[in-house]
Coordinates of C-alpha atoms in Angstrom, one line a residue:
M617 CA 151.2 214.9 188.8
S618 CA 149.8 215.9 192.2
D619 CA 146.5 214.1 191.3
I620 CA 148.4 210.9 190.6
G621 CA 150.3 211.3 193.9
D622 CA 147.1 211.9 195.8
W623 CA 145.5 208.9 194.2
F624 CA 148.5 206.7 195.0
R625 CA 148.6 207.8 198.6
S626 CA 144.8 207.1 198.9
I627 CA 145.4 203.4 198.2
P628 CA 145.5 201.4 201.5
A629 CA 149.0 200.7 202.7
I630 CA 149.4 197.0 202.0
T631 CA 147.8 197.2 198.6
R632 CA 149.8 200.4 197.8
Y633 CA 153.2 198.6 198.4
W634 CA 152.0 195.5 196.4
F635 CA 150.8 197.7 193.6
A636 CA 154.0 199.7 193.5
A637 CA 156.2 196.6 193.4
T638 CA 154.1 195.1 190.6
V639 CA 154.7 198.2 188.6
A640 CA 158.4 198.8 189.5
V641 CA 159.8 195.2 189.0
P642 CA 158.5 194.8 185.4
L643 CA 159.7 198.3 184.7
V644 CA 163.2 197.5 185.9
G645 CA 163.2 194.4 183.7
K646 CA 161.8 196.3 180.7
L647 CA 164.5 199.0 181.0
G648 CA 167.2 196.4 181.2
L649 CA 168.5 197.7 184.6
I650 CA 168.4 194.1 185.8
S651 CA 168.1 191.1 183.5
P652 CA 164.6 189.6 183.6
A653 CA 166.2 186.2 183.8
Y654 CA 166.9 186.9 187.5
F655 CA 163.2 187.5 188.2
F656 CA 161.7 184.1 187.2
L657 CA 161.1 181.3 189.7
W658 CA 163.4 178.6 188.4
P659 CA 163.4 175.7 190.8
E660 CA 167.0 174.7 190.1
A661 CA 168.3 178.2 190.7
F662 CA 166.2 178.6 193.8
L663 CA 166.9 175.2 195.4
Y664 CA 170.4 174.5 194.3
R665 CA 172.0 177.9 193.6
F666 CA 170.4 179.5 196.6
Q667 CA 169.0 182.4 194.7
I668 CA 166.5 182.9 197.4
W669 CA 165.0 186.2 196.0
R670 CA 163.3 184.4 193.1
P671 CA 160.0 183.6 194.8
I672 CA 159.7 187.3 195.6
T673 CA 160.6 188.7 192.3
A674 CA 158.5 186.1 190.5
T675 CA 155.5 187.4 192.5
F676 CA 155.9 191.0 191.2
Y677 CA 157.4 190.5 187.7
F678 CA 155.5 190.1 184.5
P679 CA 157.1 190.2 181.0
V680 CA 155.3 193.2 179.5
G681 CA 155.4 193.3 175.7
P682 CA 153.1 193.8 172.7
G683 CA 151.5 190.4 173.2
T684 CA 151.2 190.5 177.0
G685 CA 150.7 194.2 177.9
F686 CA 146.9 194.1 177.9
L687 CA 146.9 191.0 180.1
Y688 CA 149.3 192.7 182.5
L689 CA 147.2 195.9 182.7
V690 CA 144.0 193.9 183.3
N691 CA 145.5 192.0 186.2
L692 CA 147.1 195.2 187.6
Y693 CA 143.6 196.6 187.7
F694 CA 142.3 193.5 189.4
L695 CA 145.1 193.8 192.0
Y696 CA 144.2 197.5 192.7
Q697 CA 140.4 197.0 192.7
Y698 CA 139.9 193.8 194.7
S699 CA 142.9 194.1 197.1
T700 CA 141.7 197.6 198.0
R701 CA 138.1 196.4 198.5
L702 CA 139.3 193.5 200.7
E703 CA 141.7 195.6 202.7
T704 CA 139.1 198.3 203.3
G705 CA 136.2 195.9 203.6
A706 CA 136.4 192.6 205.3
F707 CA 139.9 193.4 206.7
D708 CA 139.2 197.0 207.6
G709 CA 141.1 197.8 210.8
R710 CA 142.8 194.4 210.6
P711 CA 145.9 195.0 208.5
A712 CA 147.9 192.3 210.3
D713 CA 145.2 189.7 209.3
Y714 CA 145.3 190.9 205.7
L715 CA 149.1 190.7 205.6
F716 CA 148.9 187.2 207.0
M717 CA 146.4 186.2 204.4
L718 CA 148.7 187.4 201.6
L719 CA 151.6 185.5 203.1
F720 CA 149.6 182.3 203.5
N721 CA 148.4 182.5 199.9
W722 CA 151.9 183.4 198.7
I723 CA 153.6 180.5 200.4
C724 CA 151.0 178.1 199.0
I725 CA 151.5 179.5 195.5
V726 CA 155.3 179.4 195.8
I727 CA 155.2 175.7 196.8
T728 CA 152.8 175.0 193.9
G729 CA 155.0 177.0 191.6
L730 CA 158.1 175.0 192.5
A731 CA 156.2 171.7 192.1
M732 CA 154.6 172.6 188.8
D733 CA 157.5 174.7 187.3
M734 CA 155.4 177.9 187.3
Q735 CA 157.9 180.7 186.6
L736 CA 155.6 183.7 187.2
L737 CA 153.4 184.1 190.3
M738 CA 151.9 187.5 189.8
I739 CA 148.5 186.3 188.5
P740 CA 148.0 183.5 190.9
L741 CA 148.4 185.7 193.9
I742 CA 146.1 188.4 192.5
M743 CA 143.5 185.7 191.7
S744 CA 143.7 184.2 195.2
V745 CA 142.8 187.6 196.7
L746 CA 140.0 188.2 194.2
Y747 CA 138.6 184.8 195.0
V748 CA 138.5 185.5 198.7
W749 CA 136.7 188.8 198.1
A750 CA 134.2 187.1 195.8
Q751 CA 133.4 184.5 198.4
L752 CA 133.0 187.1 201.2
N753 CA 130.7 189.1 198.9
R754 CA 129.2 186.1 197.0
D755 CA 125.7 187.5 196.6
M756 CA 126.7 191.0 195.5
I757 CA 125.9 191.7 191.8
V758 CA 129.0 192.7 189.9
S759 CA 129.4 194.1 186.4
F760 CA 131.9 192.9 183.9
W761 CA 132.8 193.5 180.3
F762 CA 130.1 194.4 177.8
G763 CA 127.6 195.1 180.6
T764 CA 127.3 191.5 181.8
R765 CA 126.0 191.2 185.4
F766 CA 126.2 188.2 187.8
K767 CA 126.8 187.3 191.4
A768 CA 130.3 187.9 192.7
C769 CA 130.8 184.2 193.6
Y770 CA 131.1 183.5 189.8
L771 CA 133.6 186.3 189.2
P772 CA 136.9 184.3 189.6
W773 CA 135.6 181.7 187.1
V774 CA 134.5 184.4 184.6
I775 CA 137.9 186.0 184.8
L776 CA 139.6 182.6 184.4
G777 CA 137.7 182.3 181.1
F778 CA 138.4 185.9 180.1
N779 CA 142.1 185.5 180.7
Y780 CA 142.1 182.3 178.7
I781 CA 140.7 184.2 175.8
I782 CA 143.3 187.1 176.0
G783 CA 146.2 185.1 177.3
G784 CA 145.7 181.5 176.2
S785 CA 146.2 179.7 179.6
V786 CA 144.2 179.1 182.7
I787 CA 146.8 177.4 185.0
N788 CA 147.7 180.6 186.8
E789 CA 144.1 181.6 187.4
L790 CA 143.1 178.1 188.4
I791 CA 146.0 177.8 191.0
G792 CA 145.0 181.3 192.3
N793 CA 141.4 180.2 192.7
L794 CA 142.3 177.0 194.4
V795 CA 144.7 178.7 196.9
G796 CA 142.0 181.4 197.6
H797 CA 139.5 178.7 198.2
L798 CA 141.9 176.9 200.6
Y799 CA 142.3 180.1 202.6
F800 CA 138.6 180.9 202.6
F801 CA 137.7 177.4 203.7
L802 CA 140.3 177.3 206.5
M803 CA 139.6 180.8 207.8
F804 CA 135.9 181.3 207.3
R805 CA 134.0 178.3 206.0
Y806 CA 135.3 175.5 208.2
P807 CA 135.4 177.2 211.6
M808 CA 132.4 179.5 211.2
D809 CA 129.9 177.5 209.1
L810 CA 131.0 173.9 209.9
G811 CA 132.0 174.4 213.6
G812 CA 135.5 173.2 213.1
R813 CA 138.7 174.4 214.7
N814 CA 140.5 177.5 213.4
F815 CA 143.7 176.4 211.7
L816 CA 144.8 179.8 210.8
S817 CA 145.7 182.4 213.4
T818 CA 147.7 185.6 212.7
P819 CA 151.0 185.7 214.6
Q820 CA 151.4 188.7 216.9
F821 CA 154.5 190.1 215.1
F822 CA 152.4 190.8 212.0
S823 CA 150.7 193.6 213.9
T824 CA 154.1 195.4 214.3
I825 CA 154.9 194.9 210.6
S826 CA 151.5 196.2 209.5
Q827 CA 151.8 199.2 211.8
N828 CA 155.1 200.1 210.2
L829 CA 153.7 199.8 206.7
R830 CA 150.8 202.2 207.7
V831 CA 153.2 204.7 209.2
H832 CA 155.2 204.9 206.0

């Protein structure tokens, strides 16, 4: 157990909290401690019954069962792998900026989810982070299933096809990729490569929040 604890504590702070919540919330639903019906993003319940927690729980919940367990575990791995790489790579020493990126992507995904009646937001947020990592490391050669190798910039689209095979839908992955592209374009592509203004700037109070996360 100490090995698991050491591994868990070695995960960078923001990814660690995100990973833990993505394990804990489905477990709570699976054990029946809280009805999973309270975890879904239902527009009517959120907008008219003021059940304001739903965008948060829908981000961490996934209905794990015989038909969905593998898809859940694969995306949990993607969360751990690529959020860790991004937090310790491009955002190393800048936890406030990473937290702001997650919040920006999450808000875009929640708005899209409400508009499109998407009840679960776990996969779109994970994919948005994976997309940003892939674009920042676009020429890196990555390995995927069965020994296939290709440039990282293609990874989000390969995963979209892979998840379609094992899960039967591409909407979640597509929304995640589009939101990730929006963030990447506004934060990196437009101001750095095209000489445009920087529309995204991390608010100062995010530094305080990120410091508290790192302390704990």
